[in-house]
mmCIF file of C-alpha atoms in Angstrom:
data_model
loop_
_atom_site.group_PDB
_atom_site.id
_atom_site.type_symbol
_atom_site.label_atom_id
_atom_site.label_comp_id
_atom_site.label_asym_id
_atom_site.label_seq_id
_atom_site.Cartn_x
_atom_site.Cartn_y
_atom_site.Cartn_z
ATOM 1 C CA MET I 1133 0.000 0.000 0.000
ATOM 2 C CA ILE I 1134 1.274 3.470 -0.911
ATOM 3 C CA TYR I 1135 0.774 5.798 2.055
ATOM 4 C CA LEU I 1136 -0.634 9.105 0.963
ATOM 5 C CA PHE I 1137 0.540 12.515 2.099
ATOM 6 C CA THR I 1138 -2.255 14.280 0.227
ATOM 7 C CA GLU I 1139 -2.742 17.858 -0.946
ATOM 8 C CA TYR I 1140 -5.692 17.915 1.447
ATOM 9 C CA ARG I 1141 -3.340 17.298 4.344
ATOM 10 C CA LEU I 1142 -0.929 19.921 3.016
ATOM 11 C CA LEU I 1143 -3.735 22.451 3.336
ATOM 12 C CA LEU I 1144 -4.356 21.328 6.923
ATOM 13 C CA MET I 1145 -0.674 21.056 7.818
ATOM 14 C CA LEU I 1146 -0.022 21.244 11.547
ATOM 15 C CA GLN I 1147 -3.703 21.627 12.367
ATOM 16 C CA THR I 1148 -5.218 19.514 15.122
ATOM 17 C CA LEU I 1149 -6.261 16.029 14.002
ATOM 18 C CA LYS I 1150 -9.819 15.165 14.962
ATOM 19 C CA ILE I 1151 -10.071 11.593 16.233
ATOM 20 C CA ALA I 1152 -12.984 9.354 17.194
ATOM 21 C CA ILE I 1153 -12.629 6.101 19.145
ATOM 22 C CA LEU I 1154 -14.678 3.079 18.046
ATOM 23 C CA GLY I 1155 -14.869 0.555 20.892
ATOM 24 C CA TYR I 1156 -14.440 1.866 24.427
ATOM 25 C CA GLY I 1157 -13.130 -1.164 26.288
ATOM 26 C CA HIS I 1158 -9.656 -1.629 27.799
ATOM 27 C CA ILE I 1159 -7.757 -0.756 24.643
ATOM 28 C CA GLY I 1160 -10.202 1.944 23.544
ATOM 29 C CA LYS I 1161 -9.601 3.755 26.824
ATOM 30 C CA LYS I 1162 -5.849 3.526 26.114
ATOM 31 C CA HIS I 1163 -6.392 5.224 22.745
ATOM 32 C CA ALA I 1164 -8.564 7.911 24.330
ATOM 33 C CA ASP I 1165 -5.769 8.606 26.822
ATOM 34 C CA MET I 1166 -3.234 8.952 23.991
ATOM 35 C CA VAL I 1167 -5.469 11.466 22.199
ATOM 36 C CA ALA I 1168 -6.066 13.426 25.406
ATOM 37 C CA GLN I 1169 -2.323 13.665 26.049
ATOM 38 C CA SER I 1170 -1.475 14.955 22.580
ATOM 39 C CA GLU I 1171 -1.530 18.655 21.718
ATOM 40 C CA ASP I 1172 -1.916 17.658 18.058
ATOM 41 C CA CYS I 1173 -5.153 15.668 18.503
ATOM 42 C CA GLU I 1174 -8.727 16.308 19.575
ATOM 43 C CA LEU I 1175 -11.122 13.590 20.740
ATOM 44 C CA VAL I 1176 -14.380 14.350 18.916
ATOM 45 C CA ALA I 1177 -16.459 11.230 19.645
ATOM 46 C CA LEU I 1178 -16.660 7.896 21.447
ATOM 47 C CA ILE I 1179 -18.556 5.015 19.842
ATOM 48 C CA ASP I 1180 -19.604 1.906 21.735
ATOM 49 C CA PRO I 1181 -22.919 0.046 22.068
ATOM 50 C CA LYS I 1182 -22.229 -0.402 25.788
ATOM 51 C CA PHE I 1183 -20.938 3.091 26.484
ATOM 52 C CA ILE I 1184 -21.045 3.947 30.194
ATOM 53 C CA THR I 1185 -21.139 7.657 31.003
ATOM 54 C CA ASP I 1186 -19.771 6.946 34.509
ATOM 55 C CA ASP I 1187 -16.366 6.448 32.886
ATOM 56 C CA TYR I 1188 -16.334 10.185 32.255
ATOM 57 C CA ALA I 1189 -17.891 11.284 35.528
ATOM 58 C CA GLY I 1190 -16.691 14.780 36.423
ATOM 59 C CA LEU I 1191 -14.969 15.237 33.059
ATOM 60 C CA LYS I 1192 -16.001 16.968 29.880
ATOM 61 C CA THR I 1193 -17.609 14.162 27.888
ATOM 62 C CA PRO I 1194 -17.171 14.154 24.113
ATOM 63 C CA PRO I 1195 -20.249 13.180 22.095
ATOM 64 C CA TYR I 1196 -20.854 9.444 22.250
ATOM 65 C CA PHE I 1197 -22.738 7.117 19.928
ATOM 66 C CA LEU I 1198 -24.041 3.581 20.257
ATOM 67 C CA SER I 1199 -23.145 2.537 16.692
ATOM 68 C CA LEU I 1200 -20.693 3.441 13.961
ATOM 69 C CA GLN I 1201 -23.515 4.274 11.552
ATOM 70 C CA GLU I 1202 -25.044 6.632 14.119
ATOM 71 C CA PHE I 1203 -21.719 8.465 14.318
ATOM 72 C CA LEU I 1204 -21.347 8.632 10.527
ATOM 73 C CA ASP I 1205 -24.873 10.041 10.243
ATOM 74 C CA SER I 1206 -24.195 12.670 12.929
ATOM 75 C CA GLY I 1207 -22.219 15.017 10.700
ATOM 76 C CA ILE I 1208 -19.324 15.180 13.180
ATOM 77 C CA LYS I 1209 -16.068 15.374 11.245
ATOM 78 C CA ALA I 1210 -13.201 13.058 12.106
ATOM 79 C CA ASP I 1211 -9.866 12.853 10.321
ATOM 80 C CA ILE I 1212 -9.188 9.478 11.932
ATOM 81 C CA VAL I 1213 -11.221 6.779 13.650
ATOM 82 C CA ALA I 1214 -9.364 4.343 15.911
ATOM 83 C CA VAL I 1215 -10.943 0.881 15.644
ATOM 84 C CA CYS I 1216 -10.659 -0.860 19.036
ATOM 85 C CA THR I 1217 -13.474 -3.408 18.755
ATOM 86 C CA PRO I 1218 -13.383 -7.249 18.818
ATOM 87 C CA ASN I 1219 -11.074 -8.718 16.164
ATOM 88 C CA GLY I 1220 -13.803 -10.175 13.975
ATOM 89 C CA LEU I 1221 -15.425 -6.745 13.491
ATOM 90 C CA HIS I 1222 -12.309 -4.889 12.328
ATOM 91 C CA TYR I 1223 -12.573 -5.541 8.595
ATOM 92 C CA GLU I 1224 -16.240 -4.605 8.192
ATOM 93 C CA GLN I 1225 -15.939 -1.461 10.311
ATOM 94 C CA ALA I 1226 -12.679 -0.301 8.705
ATOM 95 C CA THR I 1227 -14.177 -0.861 5.253
ATOM 96 C CA LEU I 1228 -17.148 1.377 6.116
ATOM 97 C CA LEU I 1229 -14.828 4.105 7.408
ATOM 98 C CA VAL I 1230 -12.616 3.956 4.322
ATOM 99 C CA MET I 1231 -15.721 4.220 2.123
ATOM 100 C CA HIS I 1232 -16.466 7.481 3.955
ATOM 101 C CA GLY I 1233 -12.948 8.796 3.279
ATOM 102 C CA ILE I 1234 -11.750 8.542 6.888
ATOM 103 C CA HIS I 1235 -8.244 7.441 7.892
ATOM 104 C CA VAL I 1236 -8.213 4.411 10.192
ATOM 105 C CA ILE I 1237 -5.985 3.449 13.106
ATOM 106 C CA ILE I 1238 -6.776 -0.215 13.615
ATOM 107 C CA GLU I 1239 -5.844 -2.532 16.438
ATOM 108 C CA LYS I 1240 -4.345 -5.894 15.550
ATOM 109 C CA PRO I 1241 -5.322 -7.916 13.688
ATOM 110 C CA ILE I 1242 -6.704 -5.730 10.896
ATOM 111 C CA SER I 1243 -8.782 -8.770 9.929
ATOM 112 C CA LEU I 1244 -9.006 -12.472 10.747
ATOM 113 C CA LYS I 1245 -8.532 -13.267 7.046
ATOM 114 C CA SER I 1246 -5.620 -12.191 4.862
ATOM 115 C CA GLU I 1247 -7.905 -11.926 1.791
ATOM 116 C CA GLU I 1248 -10.040 -9.347 3.612
ATOM 117 C CA ALA I 1249 -6.948 -7.416 4.649
ATOM 118 C CA GLU I 1250 -5.818 -7.294 1.019
ATOM 119 C CA LEU I 1251 -9.252 -6.024 -0.069
ATOM 120 C CA LEU I 1252 -9.121 -3.333 2.614
ATOM 121 C CA GLU I 1253 -5.643 -2.313 1.508
ATOM 122 C CA LYS I 1254 -6.797 -2.021 -2.110
ATOM 123 C CA LEU I 1255 -9.903 -0.032 -1.169
ATOM 124 C CA ALA I 1256 -7.898 2.409 0.959
ATOM 125 C CA SER I 1257 -5.552 3.028 -1.965
ATOM 126 C CA GLU I 1258 -8.507 3.674 -4.284
ATOM 127 C CA LYS I 1259 -10.133 6.057 -1.808
ATOM 128 C CA GLN I 1260 -6.806 7.781 -1.043
ATOM 129 C CA VAL I 1261 -7.010 7.247 2.698
ATOM 130 C CA ASN I 1262 -4.587 5.499 5.012
ATOM 131 C CA ILE I 1263 -4.764 2.448 7.265
ATOM 132 C CA PHE I 1264 -2.486 2.607 10.317
ATOM 133 C CA PRO I 1265 -2.193 -0.845 11.953
ATOM 134 C CA VAL I 1266 -1.296 -0.931 15.650
ATOM 135 C CA MET I 1267 1.937 -2.894 16.008
ATOM 136 C CA GLN I 1268 3.375 -0.838 18.838
ATOM 137 C CA ASN I 1269 6.072 -3.337 19.853
ATOM 138 C CA ARG I 1270 8.113 -2.136 16.882
ATOM 139 C CA PHE I 1271 8.730 1.066 18.839
ATOM 140 C CA SER I 1272 10.242 -0.721 21.857
ATOM 141 C CA PRO I 1273 13.901 0.355 22.301
ATOM 142 C CA PRO I 1274 15.266 -3.252 22.330
ATOM 143 C CA ALA I 1275 13.305 -4.048 19.150
ATOM 144 C CA VAL I 1276 14.520 -0.901 17.369
ATOM 145 C CA TRP I 1277 18.105 -1.632 18.459
ATOM 146 C CA LEU I 1278 17.889 -5.221 17.218
ATOM 147 C CA LYS I 1279 16.374 -4.147 13.894
ATOM 148 C CA ASN I 1280 19.268 -1.729 13.317
ATOM 149 C CA LEU I 1281 21.752 -4.409 14.350
ATOM 150 C CA ILE I 1282 20.381 -6.903 11.825
ATOM 151 C CA ASP I 1283 20.042 -4.329 9.035
ATOM 152 C CA ALA I 1284 23.709 -3.400 9.569
ATOM 153 C CA ASN I 1285 24.634 -7.110 9.294
ATOM 154 C CA ALA I 1286 26.500 -6.889 12.605
ATOM 155 C CA LEU I 1287 25.431 -10.450 13.454
ATOM 156 C CA GLY I 1288 26.384 -11.900 10.091
ATOM 157 C CA LYS I 1289 24.493 -15.000 8.996
ATOM 158 C CA ILE I 1290 21.527 -15.900 11.191
ATOM 159 C CA TYR I 1291 21.738 -19.542 12.273
ATOM 160 C CA MET I 1292 18.890 -19.961 14.738
ATOM 161 C CA VAL I 1293 16.007 -17.903 16.110
ATOM 162 C CA GLN I 1294 13.959 -18.891 19.143
ATOM 163 C CA ILE I 1295 10.906 -16.985 20.366
ATOM 164 C CA SER I 1296 9.147 -17.934 23.603
ATOM 165 C CA CYS I 1297 5.908 -16.287 24.750
ATOM 166 C CA PHE I 1298 4.536 -17.683 28.016
ATOM 167 C CA TRP I 1299 1.573 -15.724 29.346
ATOM 168 C CA ASN I 1300 -1.302 -16.071 31.762
ATOM 169 C CA ARG I 1301 -4.871 -15.559 30.587
ATOM 170 C CA ASN I 1302 -7.246 -16.552 33.367
ATOM 171 C CA GLU I 1303 -11.001 -17.042 33.645
ATOM 172 C CA HIS I 1304 -11.564 -13.384 34.525
ATOM 173 C CA TYR I 1305 -9.963 -12.317 31.240
ATOM 174 C CA TYR I 1306 -12.278 -14.455 29.121
ATOM 175 C CA GLU I 1307 -15.417 -13.931 31.163
ATOM 176 C CA LYS I 1308 -15.059 -10.131 31.117
ATOM 177 C CA GLY I 1309 -15.608 -9.969 27.341
ATOM 178 C CA SER I 1310 -18.113 -12.331 25.738
ATOM 179 C CA TRP I 1311 -16.270 -12.161 22.396
ATOM 180 C CA ARG I 1312 -13.010 -13.409 23.877
ATOM 181 C CA GLY I 1313 -12.337 -17.068 23.263
ATOM 182 C CA THR I 1314 -14.701 -17.307 20.284
ATOM 183 C CA LYS I 1315 -13.421 -18.386 16.897
ATOM 184 C CA ASN I 1316 -15.378 -15.817 14.888
ATOM 185 C CA LEU I 1317 -14.616 -12.700 16.986
ATOM 186 C CA ASP I 1318 -11.356 -13.538 18.792
ATOM 187 C CA GLY I 1319 -9.746 -15.844 16.227
ATOM 188 C CA GLY I 1320 -7.172 -17.557 18.418
ATOM 189 C CA THR I 1321 -4.101 -16.936 20.544
ATOM 190 C CA LEU I 1322 -1.858 -16.173 17.572
ATOM 191 C CA TYR I 1323 -4.227 -13.379 16.522
ATOM 192 C CA THR I 1324 -5.069 -11.867 19.902
ATOM 193 C CA GLN I 1325 -2.099 -12.470 22.214
ATOM 194 C CA PHE I 1326 0.944 -13.202 20.088
ATOM 195 C CA SER I 1327 0.561 -11.522 16.691
ATOM 196 C CA HIS I 1328 2.753 -8.702 18.044
ATOM 197 C CA TYR I 1329 5.642 -11.127 18.399
ATOM 198 C CA LEU I 1330 5.037 -12.786 15.040
ATOM 199 C CA ASP I 1331 5.139 -9.254 13.623
ATOM 200 C CA ILE I 1332 8.487 -8.609 15.332
ATOM 201 C CA MET I 1333 9.768 -11.898 13.923
ATOM 202 C CA PHE I 1334 8.647 -10.956 10.401
ATOM 203 C CA TRP I 1335 9.989 -7.397 10.747
ATOM 204 C CA LEU I 1336 13.427 -8.677 11.748
ATOM 205 C CA PHE I 1337 13.822 -11.835 9.661
ATOM 206 C CA GLY I 1338 11.264 -11.786 6.842
ATOM 207 C CA ASP I 1339 9.199 -14.668 5.526
ATOM 208 C CA ILE I 1340 9.318 -18.227 6.834
ATOM 209 C CA THR I 1341 8.830 -21.590 5.133
ATOM 210 C CA ASN I 1342 8.746 -25.326 5.896
ATOM 211 C CA ILE I 1343 6.368 -24.641 8.792
ATOM 212 C CA LYS I 1344 5.415 -27.399 11.226
ATOM 213 C CA SER I 1345 3.224 -26.903 14.277
ATOM 214 C CA LYS I 1346 1.606 -28.697 17.187
ATOM 215 C CA PHE I 1347 -1.127 -27.206 19.378
ATOM 216 C CA ALA I 1348 -2.738 -28.087 22.699
ATOM 217 C CA ASP I 1349 -5.440 -26.738 24.998
ATOM 218 C CA PHE I 1350 -4.197 -27.408 28.516
ATOM 219 C CA ASN I 1351 -6.511 -25.418 30.766
ATOM 220 C CA HIS I 1352 -8.858 -23.267 28.651
ATOM 221 C CA SER I 1353 -11.189 -25.818 27.025
ATOM 222 C CA HIS I 1354 -14.114 -24.484 29.090
ATOM 223 C CA LEU I 1355 -13.293 -20.909 28.081
ATOM 224 C CA THR I 1356 -12.126 -20.904 24.456
ATOM 225 C CA GLU I 1357 -12.837 -22.521 21.106
ATOM 226 C CA PHE I 1358 -9.146 -22.855 20.237
ATOM 227 C CA GLU I 1359 -5.700 -23.768 21.542
ATOM 228 C CA ASP I 1360 -3.920 -22.122 24.453
ATOM 229 C CA SER I 1361 -0.424 -23.429 23.611
ATOM 230 C CA GLY I 1362 1.704 -24.351 20.639
ATOM 231 C CA ILE I 1363 5.141 -25.201 19.274
ATOM 232 C CA ILE I 1364 6.035 -23.982 15.779
ATOM 233 C CA THR I 1365 9.203 -24.773 13.846
ATOM 234 C CA PHE I 1366 10.229 -23.212 10.544
ATOM 235 C CA ASP I 1367 13.031 -22.206 8.211
ATOM 236 C CA LEU I 1368 13.820 -18.565 7.482
ATOM 237 C CA LYS I 1369 13.685 -17.848 3.748
ATOM 238 C CA SER I 1370 16.707 -15.617 4.248
ATOM 239 C CA GLY I 1371 18.626 -18.507 5.809
ATOM 240 C CA GLY I 1372 18.631 -20.226 9.176
ATOM 241 C CA MET I 1373 15.923 -21.947 11.170
ATOM 242 C CA GLY I 1374 13.707 -21.094 14.092
ATOM 243 C CA SER I 1375 11.011 -21.946 16.568
ATOM 244 C CA PHE I 1376 8.117 -20.076 18.158
ATOM 245 C CA THR I 1377 6.706 -21.511 21.382
ATOM 246 C CA PHE I 1378 3.693 -19.946 23.075
ATOM 247 C CA SER I 1379 1.172 -20.512 25.842
ATOM 248 C CA THR I 1380 -1.507 -18.669 27.789
ATOM 249 C CA SER I 1381 -1.710 -21.515 30.333
ATOM 250 C CA VAL I 1382 1.006 -20.151 32.643
ATOM 251 C CA TRP I 1383 -0.073 -20.071 36.278
ATOM 252 C CA ASN I 1384 -0.931 -16.748 37.927
ATOM 253 C CA GLU I 1385 1.038 -14.221 35.817
ATOM 254 C CA ASN I 1386 2.970 -13.700 32.596
ATOM 255 C CA LEU I 1387 6.331 -15.450 32.618
ATOM 256 C CA GLU I 1388 8.210 -14.113 29.596
ATOM 257 C CA SER I 1389 8.285 -12.986 25.997
ATOM 258 C CA SER I 1390 11.800 -13.583 24.728
ATOM 259 C CA LEU I 1391 13.765 -13.682 21.495
ATOM 260 C CA THR I 1392 17.115 -15.451 21.189
ATOM 261 C CA ILE I 1393 19.362 -15.232 18.119
ATOM 262 C CA ILE I 1394 22.345 -17.474 17.430
ATOM 263 C CA ALA I 1395 24.374 -16.024 14.547
ATOM 264 C CA GLU I 1396 27.712 -16.063 12.778
ATOM 265 C CA ASN I 1397 29.188 -13.149 14.746
ATOM 266 C CA GLY I 1398 27.466 -13.517 18.080
ATOM 267 C CA SER I 1399 24.399 -14.186 20.165
ATOM 268 C CA VAL I 1400 21.623 -11.927 21.462
ATOM 269 C CA LYS I 1401 18.701 -12.467 23.803
ATOM 270 C CA ILE I 1402 15.887 -10.011 24.462
ATOM 271 C CA GLY I 1403 13.720 -11.026 27.390
ATOM 272 C CA GLY I 1404 11.448 -9.862 30.163
ATOM 273 C CA GLN I 1405 7.677 -10.212 30.215
ATOM 274 C CA TYR I 1406 7.257 -8.481 26.849
ATOM 275 C CA MET I 1407 10.713 -8.353 25.180
ATOM 276 C CA ASN I 1408 11.473 -5.232 27.149
ATOM 277 C CA LYS I 1409 15.144 -5.722 28.022
ATOM 278 C CA VAL I 1410 18.398 -6.970 26.551
ATOM 279 C CA GLU I 1411 19.471 -9.976 28.613
ATOM 280 C CA LYS I 1412 22.486 -11.080 26.549
ATOM 281 C CA CYS I 1413 24.588 -9.304 23.952
ATOM 282 C CA ILE I 1414 27.724 -11.187 22.934
ATOM 283 C CA ILE I 1415 28.824 -9.882 19.533
ATOM 284 C CA LYS I 1416 32.264 -9.818 17.912
ATOM 285 C CA ASP I 1417 33.913 -6.362 18.047
ATOM 286 C CA TYR I 1418 30.743 -4.753 19.391
ATOM 287 C CA ILE I 1419 29.960 -2.806 22.548
ATOM 288 C CA GLU I 1420 26.351 -2.917 23.692
ATOM 289 C CA PRO I 1421 24.867 0.601 23.846
ATOM 290 C CA GLU I 1422 22.755 1.928 26.691
ATOM 291 C CA LEU I 1423 19.161 1.927 25.508
ATOM 292 C CA PRO I 1424 16.290 4.201 26.564
ATOM 293 C CA GLU I 1425 13.979 2.740 29.171
ATOM 294 C CA THR I 1426 11.155 0.612 27.770
ATOM 295 C CA SER I 1427 7.569 1.555 28.581
ATOM 296 C CA SER I 1428 5.838 -0.604 31.181
ATOM 297 C CA ALA I 1429 3.261 -3.228 30.191
ATOM 298 C CA ASN I 1430 -0.369 -2.383 29.582
ATOM 299 C CA ASP I 1431 -1.893 -3.291 32.953
ATOM 300 C CA TYR I 1432 -5.556 -4.305 32.881
ATOM 301 C CA GLY I 1433 -5.829 -5.388 36.508
ATOM 302 C CA SER I 1434 -6.206 -9.163 36.285
ATOM 303 C CA PHE I 1435 -3.796 -9.451 33.325
ATOM 304 C CA LYS I 1436 -1.029 -7.598 31.526
ATOM 305 C CA GLY I 1437 -0.479 -7.080 27.819
ATOM 306 C CA SER I 1438 2.357 -5.792 25.656
ATOM 307 C CA ALA I 1439 4.383 -2.643 26.284
ATOM 308 C CA GLN I 1440 2.627 0.733 26.408
ATOM 309 C CA ASN I 1441 3.984 2.128 23.166
ATOM 310 C CA HIS I 1442 0.787 3.583 21.735
ATOM 311 C CA HIS I 1443 2.124 7.105 22.244
ATOM 312 C CA HIS I 1444 4.898 6.305 19.740
ATOM 313 C CA LEU I 1445 2.324 5.035 17.255
ATOM 314 C CA TYR I 1446 0.190 8.174 17.579
ATOM 315 C CA GLN I 1447 3.207 10.431 17.203
ATOM 316 C CA ASN I 1448 4.226 8.491 14.086
ATOM 317 C CA VAL I 1449 0.742 8.930 12.595
ATOM 318 C CA ILE I 1450 0.753 12.648 13.455
ATOM 319 C CA ASP I 1451 4.213 13.108 11.937
ATOM 320 C CA PHE I 1452 3.141 11.259 8.806
ATOM 321 C CA LEU I 1453 -0.104 13.155 8.224
ATOM 322 C CA ASN I 1454 1.219 16.577 9.217
ATOM 323 C CA ASN I 1455 4.807 16.372 8.031
ATOM 324 C CA GLY I 1456 5.023 13.518 5.515
ATOM 325 C CA LYS I 1457 7.383 11.391 7.594
ATOM 326 C CA GLN I 1458 7.635 7.639 7.003
ATOM 327 C CA ILE I 1459 4.975 5.421 8.567
ATOM 328 C CA GLN I 1460 6.421 2.587 10.649
ATOM 329 C CA THR I 1461 3.650 -0.038 10.494
ATOM 330 C CA THR I 1462 2.016 -0.826 7.151
ATOM 331 C CA THR I 1463 -0.887 -2.924 5.918
ATOM 332 C CA ASP I 1464 1.544 -4.735 3.608
ATOM 333 C CA ASP I 1465 3.336 -6.165 6.625
ATOM 334 C CA CYS I 1466 0.063 -6.977 8.394
ATOM 335 C CA VAL I 1467 -1.160 -8.957 5.364
ATOM 336 C CA LYS I 1468 2.062 -10.969 5.373
ATOM 337 C CA VAL I 1469 1.789 -11.678 9.110
ATOM 338 C CA LEU I 1470 -1.838 -12.774 8.653
ATOM 339 C CA LYS I 1471 -0.758 -15.143 5.884
ATOM 340 C CA MET I 1472 1.947 -16.463 8.192
ATOM 341 C CA ILE I 1473 -0.633 -17.164 10.911
ATOM 342 C CA GLU I 1474 -2.889 -18.927 8.396
ATOM 343 C CA GLU I 1475 0.003 -21.086 7.213
ATOM 344 C CA ILE I 1476 0.904 -21.949 10.813
ATOM 345 C CA TYR I 1477 -2.632 -23.084 11.632
ATOM 346 C CA ALA I 1478 -2.862 -24.987 8.333
ATOM 347 C CA SER I 1479 0.387 -26.843 9.114
ATOM 348 C CA ASN I 1480 -0.994 -28.420 12.303
#
């Protein structure tokens, strides 16, 4: 997809971007916070069929709507709508917004089907609007450092890659949202929990092939319609081999999200609960730099998610629309990650 810095935006350069939030759950509230904290954005509407005004008690409440169509019919202008609804609704809602000429920030995954994501990408190009997928882990300092390291070929040939994601998702998590755990709205653990880390893997190493996988459901069969754990092995098309092991069956709390690289010129491991720190850096003729502190995890009370990097995403979108700077997360990459997930499930 070609991202468009349009003449329309040139005319509005440096003006405040008007943003509406579609879906006001945990992640929608995070987006609303990001908009409120930015001097370059204005929150013009909240859209959710279960909107609770108590959430804004004592604060100036923006207009709220119980459906996307109700908002579109209201006449309120938005430059961008952030789609923060259940996974299975993303494609249909984003398509409607694109048809109305509105830019879309869309939480992962942009669809549960790669064919739909490709159709959305094509439509956005035809309508000259932009889709901004939320893959905020790309902004994490260890991830950015590792990307630069690999692009500079400091590691030489990549021999082996190992990714381990061991999380806790308890009954409270699934019972709080009726869509969670369902095949048609949630999709599965690789879509909802771990697509961020598959995206990091693709961003760093490119496409994979010769995929083999094995899945299990250890302690969520009464809560979900899909697996809670899996082991995936593959070859990197660029050379080398790898594995991706994941689970949401960890007791009590998240254990780790780690990435280990064994390469020609050294070894690297990024670890922590969400790949938030460099644990090992042993590279020939290389001194490890001091990295900026990584944002803490998104804390939702009974569970934690990935790092809080949405502010980087919003700043990137603002810089792109107002100043023509490069966008960091594209629909092209999201389509490829979706195809990767489909191939993984098909290989089981």
